[in-house]
Amino acid sequence: MEESKLISTITERLDSLSNFPKMKENKSISALMQENGISRRDFMKWAAGMTAMLSLPSAFTPLMAQAAELTDRLPVVWLHMAECTGCSESLLRSDAPTIDSLIFDYISLEYHETVMAAAGWQAEHNLEEAIAKYKGKYILMVEGGIPAGSSEFYLTVGPHGKKGAEHAREAAENAAAIFAIGTCSSFGGVQAANPNPTNAKPLSQITSKPVINVPGCPPSEKNIVGNVLHYILFGTLPSLDAYSRPKWAYGIRIHDLCERRGHFDAGEFVQQFGDEGAKKGYCLYKVGCKGPYTFNNCSREKFNQHTSWPVQAGHGCIGCSEPSFWDNMGPFEEPLGDKLYESICADATADKVGVAILTVTAVGIAAHAAIGAVKKDKN
Ligand code: SF4
Ligand code: SF4
């Protein structure tokens, strides 16, 4: 669709959404920002960043700001399955709230076990009521792997002892959009790691409804909030890769935009933590970085208000947004080397990403070794 037509379609959608009843009557997002010392200018800068992150032209920035102001019109049901709550914590636990975390606060969370006051019978009642009241309109976000099949009883929730899988299936049935938040919900995560004692499965294997995977351990707050905003703007599924991850967030490899990439290409590697190479910021591949195998936007968007990310801090990527990373990417501080790691390709440009990258990496390291040897000879 051409840009001007898309802008008018989105404008119409946002206008009609703004007629929906406000779920947070007492406070606007602007007031919330002001209270937390965030100026309108900062907010618009953030909106411009979000627009770029979703790969939209800058003309969409005012619409992005408007979409953020409307996040209280969409009810969200957030379920916890077998997990550590790290995905929720990544949004909730910051001493200086980011704009993303404020927007998460502002979203109309109709049910979220970590942040709601209700417990026991009342909590279960709230969930049933939210599902019935907002039938077909709510966004469902599920965190955690889900014990399945004859092992469903490994996870029961609430005073009726209802199985987690049952909760997830029922909530998915009438949701307008479904997001699997984190690697556990997207791919099973640590719960599904060998020997997978609870037969944990990803959400997509529990429901037959389309599920958008937002993996990461945890996913960044930007990727969670970005998905909500994308849904508010377009009301449709984003373009997805082979693992049902939105391409705007998971379309590039960590390695592609890593600040240490120049050292990888030049064959300059950290040989062990704390050595001279580590002090010079060399590439972490030889101490286990899985950036070449991992699709995520960490190297571009970073964490903690864009201040840093694991590779910048000195540890390699452990591939947390890839399926079965607990089983496939270890040991985390050793390179995969010639261990076979095959994966269906997420970007459809190569057949087997693991094999293709391993070959290139092996060539890169061999080239480095050769160059190093020549340099040594010359010296
Ligand atoms: S291997 Fe890791 S540290 Fe090295 S360039 Fe790639 S992503 Fe960066
Ligand atoms: S750098 Fe790698 S391990 Fe760290 S959050 Fe990003 S994808 Fe996960």
Coordinates of C-alpha atoms in Angstrom, one line a residue, residues 26-354:
N26 CA -8.0 9.5 35.9
K27 CA -4.7 9.8 34.0
S28 CA -3.5 10.5 30.5
I29 CA -0.2 9.2 29.2
S30 CA 1.1 12.8 29.0
A31 CA 0.3 13.3 32.7
L32 CA 2.1 10.1 33.5
M33 CA 5.2 11.1 31.5
Q34 CA 5.2 14.5 33.2
E35 CA 5.0 13.0 36.6
N36 CA 8.1 11.0 35.8
G37 CA 10.1 13.9 34.4
I38 CA 9.7 13.0 30.8
S39 CA 9.1 16.0 28.5
R40 CA 6.9 16.0 25.4
R41 CA 10.1 16.4 23.4
D42 CA 11.6 13.2 24.9
F43 CA 8.3 11.4 24.2
M44 CA 8.3 12.5 20.5
K45 CA 12.0 11.4 20.2
W46 CA 11.0 8.0 21.6
A47 CA 8.1 7.9 19.1
A48 CA 10.5 8.6 16.3
G49 CA 12.8 5.8 17.6
M50 CA 9.9 3.3 17.8
T51 CA 8.8 4.3 14.2
A52 CA 12.3 3.5 12.9
M53 CA 12.4 0.3 14.9
L54 CA 9.1 -0.9 13.3
S55 CA 10.8 0.0 9.9
L56 CA 8.2 2.7 9.2
P57 CA 9.1 6.0 7.5
S58 CA 9.5 9.1 9.8
A59 CA 6.1 10.5 8.6
F60 CA 4.5 7.9 10.8
T61 CA 6.0 9.4 14.0
P62 CA 2.9 11.5 15.0
L63 CA 0.8 8.3 14.5
M64 CA 3.1 6.3 16.7
A65 CA 2.8 8.9 19.5
Q66 CA -1.0 8.8 19.0
A67 CA -1.0 5.0 19.2
A68 CA 1.0 5.2 22.5
E69 CA -1.6 7.5 23.9
L70 CA -4.3 5.0 23.0
T71 CA -2.7 2.0 24.7
D72 CA -5.3 2.3 27.5
R73 CA -8.2 1.4 25.1
L74 CA -7.1 -2.2 24.5
P75 CA -7.6 -4.7 27.3
V76 CA -4.6 -7.0 27.9
V77 CA -4.8 -10.4 29.6
W78 CA -1.3 -11.6 30.6
L79 CA -1.0 -15.2 31.8
H80 CA 2.0 -16.8 33.7
M81 CA 2.8 -20.4 33.0
A82 CA 6.0 -22.3 33.9
E83 CA 8.5 -19.5 34.1
C84 CA 10.6 -17.2 36.3
T85 CA 8.6 -14.0 35.6
G86 CA 11.8 -12.5 34.2
C87 CA 9.9 -11.2 31.1
S88 CA 7.4 -9.2 33.3
E89 CA 10.3 -8.1 35.5
S90 CA 12.2 -6.8 32.5
L91 CA 9.5 -4.2 32.1
L92 CA 8.5 -3.6 35.7
R93 CA 11.8 -3.5 37.5
S94 CA 13.6 -0.3 36.7
D95 CA 14.4 2.4 39.3
A96 CA 14.0 5.1 36.6
P97 CA 11.0 4.1 34.5
T98 CA 11.6 4.2 30.8
I99 CA 9.0 5.4 28.4
D100 CA 8.4 1.8 27.4
S101 CA 7.8 0.7 31.0
L102 CA 5.5 3.7 31.6
I103 CA 3.5 2.6 28.5
F104 CA 3.3 -0.9 29.9
D105 CA 1.9 0.6 33.1
Y106 CA -0.6 2.5 31.0
I107 CA -1.7 -0.5 29.0
S108 CA -5.0 -1.7 30.4
L109 CA -3.8 -4.8 32.1
E110 CA -7.0 -6.6 32.9
Y111 CA -5.3 -9.6 34.4
H112 CA -1.6 -10.0 35.4
E113 CA -0.8 -12.1 38.4
T114 CA 2.4 -10.2 39.3
V115 CA 0.9 -6.7 39.4
M116 CA -2.7 -7.2 40.3
A117 CA -3.9 -6.9 43.9
A118 CA -6.4 -9.8 43.8
A119 CA -5.5 -13.3 44.7
G120 CA -7.1 -16.7 45.0
W121 CA -10.9 -17.0 44.1
Q122 CA -11.0 -13.2 43.3
A123 CA -8.1 -13.5 40.8
E124 CA -9.7 -16.5 39.0
H125 CA -13.0 -14.6 38.9
N126 CA -11.3 -11.5 37.4
L127 CA -9.7 -13.6 34.7
E128 CA -13.0 -15.3 33.7
E129 CA -14.8 -11.9 33.8
A130 CA -12.1 -10.2 31.6
I131 CA -12.3 -13.0 29.0
A132 CA -16.1 -12.8 28.9
K133 CA -16.4 -9.0 29.0
Y134 CA -13.8 -8.4 26.3
K135 CA -14.5 -11.4 24.1
G136 CA -12.8 -11.0 20.8
K137 CA -11.2 -7.7 21.7
Y138 CA -8.4 -8.4 24.2
I139 CA -4.7 -9.0 23.5
L140 CA -3.4 -12.1 25.1
M141 CA 0.2 -12.3 26.3
V142 CA 1.5 -15.5 27.7
E143 CA 4.7 -15.9 29.6
G144 CA 6.2 -19.3 30.2
G145 CA 6.4 -22.8 28.8
I146 CA 3.3 -25.0 29.2
P147 CA 3.3 -28.6 30.5
A148 CA 1.3 -30.5 28.0
G149 CA -0.4 -33.8 27.2
S150 CA -0.5 -36.2 30.1
S151 CA 1.8 -33.9 32.0
E152 CA -0.6 -30.9 32.0
F153 CA -1.1 -31.4 35.8
Y154 CA 2.5 -30.3 36.4
L155 CA 1.2 -26.8 36.2
T156 CA -2.1 -25.9 37.9
V157 CA -3.2 -22.4 38.7
G158 CA -5.7 -20.9 41.1
P159 CA -8.1 -22.3 43.7
H160 CA -9.9 -24.7 41.3
G161 CA -6.5 -26.3 40.4
K162 CA -7.2 -25.6 36.7
K163 CA -4.3 -26.7 34.4
G164 CA -2.1 -24.0 33.0
A165 CA -2.7 -25.5 29.5
E166 CA -6.5 -25.1 30.0
H167 CA -6.1 -21.5 31.1
A168 CA -4.0 -20.8 28.0
R169 CA -6.3 -22.6 25.6
E170 CA -9.4 -20.9 26.9
A171 CA -7.9 -17.4 26.9
A172 CA -6.5 -17.9 23.4
E173 CA -9.9 -18.9 22.0
N174 CA -11.4 -15.4 22.0
A175 CA -8.4 -13.2 21.9
A176 CA -8.0 -10.6 19.2
A177 CA -4.2 -11.1 19.0
I178 CA -1.9 -13.6 20.8
F179 CA 1.7 -13.0 21.8
A180 CA 4.0 -15.6 23.3
I181 CA 6.3 -13.4 25.5
G182 CA 9.8 -14.8 26.0
T183 CA 11.6 -17.8 24.9
C184 CA 9.7 -20.2 27.2
S185 CA 6.4 -19.3 25.8
S186 CA 7.7 -19.0 22.2
F187 CA 9.8 -22.2 22.1
G188 CA 9.5 -24.0 25.5
G189 CA 12.6 -22.4 26.9
V190 CA 14.5 -23.9 29.9
Q191 CA 11.4 -25.9 30.9
A192 CA 11.6 -27.8 27.6
A193 CA 15.3 -28.3 27.7
N194 CA 16.5 -31.9 27.7
P195 CA 15.1 -34.1 29.4
N196 CA 12.0 -31.9 29.6
P197 CA 10.6 -33.6 32.6
T198 CA 7.2 -31.8 32.5
N199 CA 6.8 -32.2 28.7
A200 CA 6.7 -28.4 28.4
K201 CA 5.6 -27.0 25.0
P202 CA 5.4 -23.5 23.5
L203 CA 2.1 -21.7 23.4
S204 CA 1.8 -22.3 19.6
Q205 CA 1.5 -26.1 20.3
I206 CA -1.3 -25.6 22.9
T207 CA -3.6 -23.5 20.8
S208 CA -4.5 -23.7 17.2
K209 CA -4.8 -19.9 17.0
P210 CA -2.0 -17.9 15.3
V211 CA 0.6 -16.9 17.8
I212 CA 3.2 -14.2 17.4
N213 CA 6.5 -15.2 19.1
V214 CA 8.5 -12.6 21.0
P215 CA 11.4 -14.6 22.3
G216 CA 14.3 -13.6 24.4
C217 CA 15.4 -14.5 27.9
P218 CA 13.9 -11.9 28.6
P219 CA 12.8 -10.1 25.5
S220 CA 13.6 -6.4 25.6
E221 CA 10.8 -4.0 26.8
K222 CA 11.0 -2.4 23.3
N223 CA 10.1 -5.6 21.6
I224 CA 7.1 -6.2 23.9
V225 CA 5.8 -2.6 23.7
G226 CA 6.6 -2.4 20.0
N227 CA 4.3 -5.4 19.3
V228 CA 1.4 -3.7 21.1
L229 CA 1.9 -0.5 19.2
H230 CA 2.1 -2.4 15.9
Y231 CA -1.2 -4.0 16.7
I232 CA -2.8 -0.7 17.6
L233 CA -1.5 0.9 14.4
F234 CA -2.3 -1.9 12.0
G235 CA -4.7 -4.3 13.7
T236 CA -3.0 -7.1 11.7
L237 CA -0.2 -9.6 12.2
P238 CA 3.2 -8.2 11.4
S239 CA 5.4 -9.9 8.8
L240 CA 6.8 -13.0 10.5
D241 CA 9.9 -15.2 10.0
A242 CA 9.9 -19.0 9.9
Y243 CA 9.7 -19.1 13.7
S244 CA 6.7 -16.7 13.8
R245 CA 8.9 -13.8 15.1
P246 CA 8.1 -10.3 13.9
K247 CA 10.7 -9.5 11.2
W248 CA 10.9 -5.9 12.4
A249 CA 12.5 -7.1 15.6
Y250 CA 14.1 -10.5 14.7
G251 CA 15.0 -9.9 11.0
I252 CA 18.7 -9.4 11.6
R253 CA 21.4 -11.4 13.3
I254 CA 23.0 -10.0 16.5
H255 CA 26.3 -10.3 14.6
D256 CA 25.2 -8.0 11.7
L257 CA 25.2 -4.8 13.7
C258 CA 27.6 -5.7 16.6
E259 CA 30.1 -3.1 17.4
R260 CA 32.8 -5.8 17.7
R261 CA 32.1 -7.0 14.1
G262 CA 35.1 -5.1 12.7
H263 CA 37.3 -7.2 15.0
F264 CA 35.6 -10.4 13.8
D265 CA 36.2 -9.5 10.2
A266 CA 39.8 -8.6 11.0
G267 CA 40.3 -11.8 12.9
E268 CA 40.9 -10.2 16.3
F269 CA 39.5 -12.4 19.0
V270 CA 39.3 -12.4 22.8
Q271 CA 41.1 -15.7 23.6
Q272 CA 40.1 -15.8 27.3
F273 CA 38.1 -13.4 29.5
G274 CA 40.4 -10.7 31.0
D275 CA 43.1 -10.9 28.3
E276 CA 44.5 -8.0 26.3
G277 CA 42.0 -8.7 23.5
A278 CA 39.1 -8.3 26.0
K279 CA 40.6 -5.0 27.2
K280 CA 40.7 -3.8 23.5
G281 CA 37.1 -4.8 22.9
Y282 CA 37.9 -7.7 20.4
C283 CA 35.3 -10.1 19.1
L284 CA 33.9 -12.6 21.7
Y285 CA 33.3 -15.5 19.2
K286 CA 36.1 -17.7 20.7
V287 CA 34.8 -17.2 24.2
G288 CA 31.4 -18.5 23.1
C289 CA 29.5 -15.6 21.5
K290 CA 26.5 -17.0 19.5
G291 CA 25.8 -13.7 17.8
P292 CA 26.3 -15.2 14.3
Y293 CA 23.5 -17.7 14.9
T294 CA 21.0 -15.5 16.7
F295 CA 18.3 -13.3 15.3
N296 CA 17.4 -10.4 17.5
N297 CA 17.8 -6.6 17.6
C298 CA 19.9 -6.4 20.8
S299 CA 22.9 -5.0 19.0
R300 CA 20.8 -2.2 17.5
E301 CA 18.3 -1.4 20.3
K302 CA 20.3 -2.4 23.4
F303 CA 18.8 -2.5 26.9
N304 CA 18.3 -0.1 29.8
Q305 CA 17.4 3.0 27.8
H306 CA 19.7 2.1 25.0
T307 CA 22.8 2.2 27.3
S308 CA 24.3 -1.2 26.9
W309 CA 23.8 -4.9 26.0
P310 CA 25.6 -8.1 26.9
V311 CA 28.3 -8.0 24.2
Q312 CA 29.1 -4.4 25.0
A313 CA 29.4 -5.4 28.6
G314 CA 32.0 -8.1 27.7
H315 CA 30.1 -11.4 27.5
G316 CA 29.1 -13.1 24.3
C317 CA 25.5 -13.6 23.2
I318 CA 24.1 -17.0 24.4
G319 CA 21.5 -17.1 21.6
C320 CA 18.5 -16.7 24.0
S321 CA 16.0 -15.9 21.3
E322 CA 16.6 -19.1 19.3
P323 CA 14.6 -22.3 19.6
S324 CA 16.2 -24.9 21.9
F325 CA 19.0 -22.6 22.8
W326 CA 19.6 -24.3 26.1
D327 CA 20.3 -27.6 24.3
N328 CA 21.9 -26.2 21.1
M329 CA 24.0 -23.2 22.1
G330 CA 26.0 -24.6 25.0
P331 CA 28.5 -24.6 26.5
F332 CA 27.8 -20.9 26.6
E333 CA 31.5 -19.8 27.0
E334 CA 32.8 -22.0 24.2
P335 CA 32.4 -21.5 20.5
L336 CA 30.2 -24.0 18.7
G337 CA 33.1 -24.6 16.4
D338 CA 32.4 -27.7 14.3
K339 CA 29.5 -28.9 16.5
L340 CA 26.5 -29.5 14.2
Y341 CA 23.9 -26.8 14.7
E342 CA 21.2 -26.9 12.1
S343 CA 18.2 -24.7 12.1
I344 CA 15.6 -23.9 9.5
C345 CA 16.6 -20.5 8.2
A346 CA 14.7 -17.6 9.7
D347 CA 15.3 -15.1 6.9
A348 CA 14.6 -17.4 3.9
T349 CA 17.8 -16.3 2.2
A350 CA 19.8 -19.4 3.0
D351 CA 18.9 -23.0 3.6
K352 CA 20.6 -23.9 6.8
V353 CA 21.7 -20.9 8.8
G354 CA 23.9 -22.9 11.2

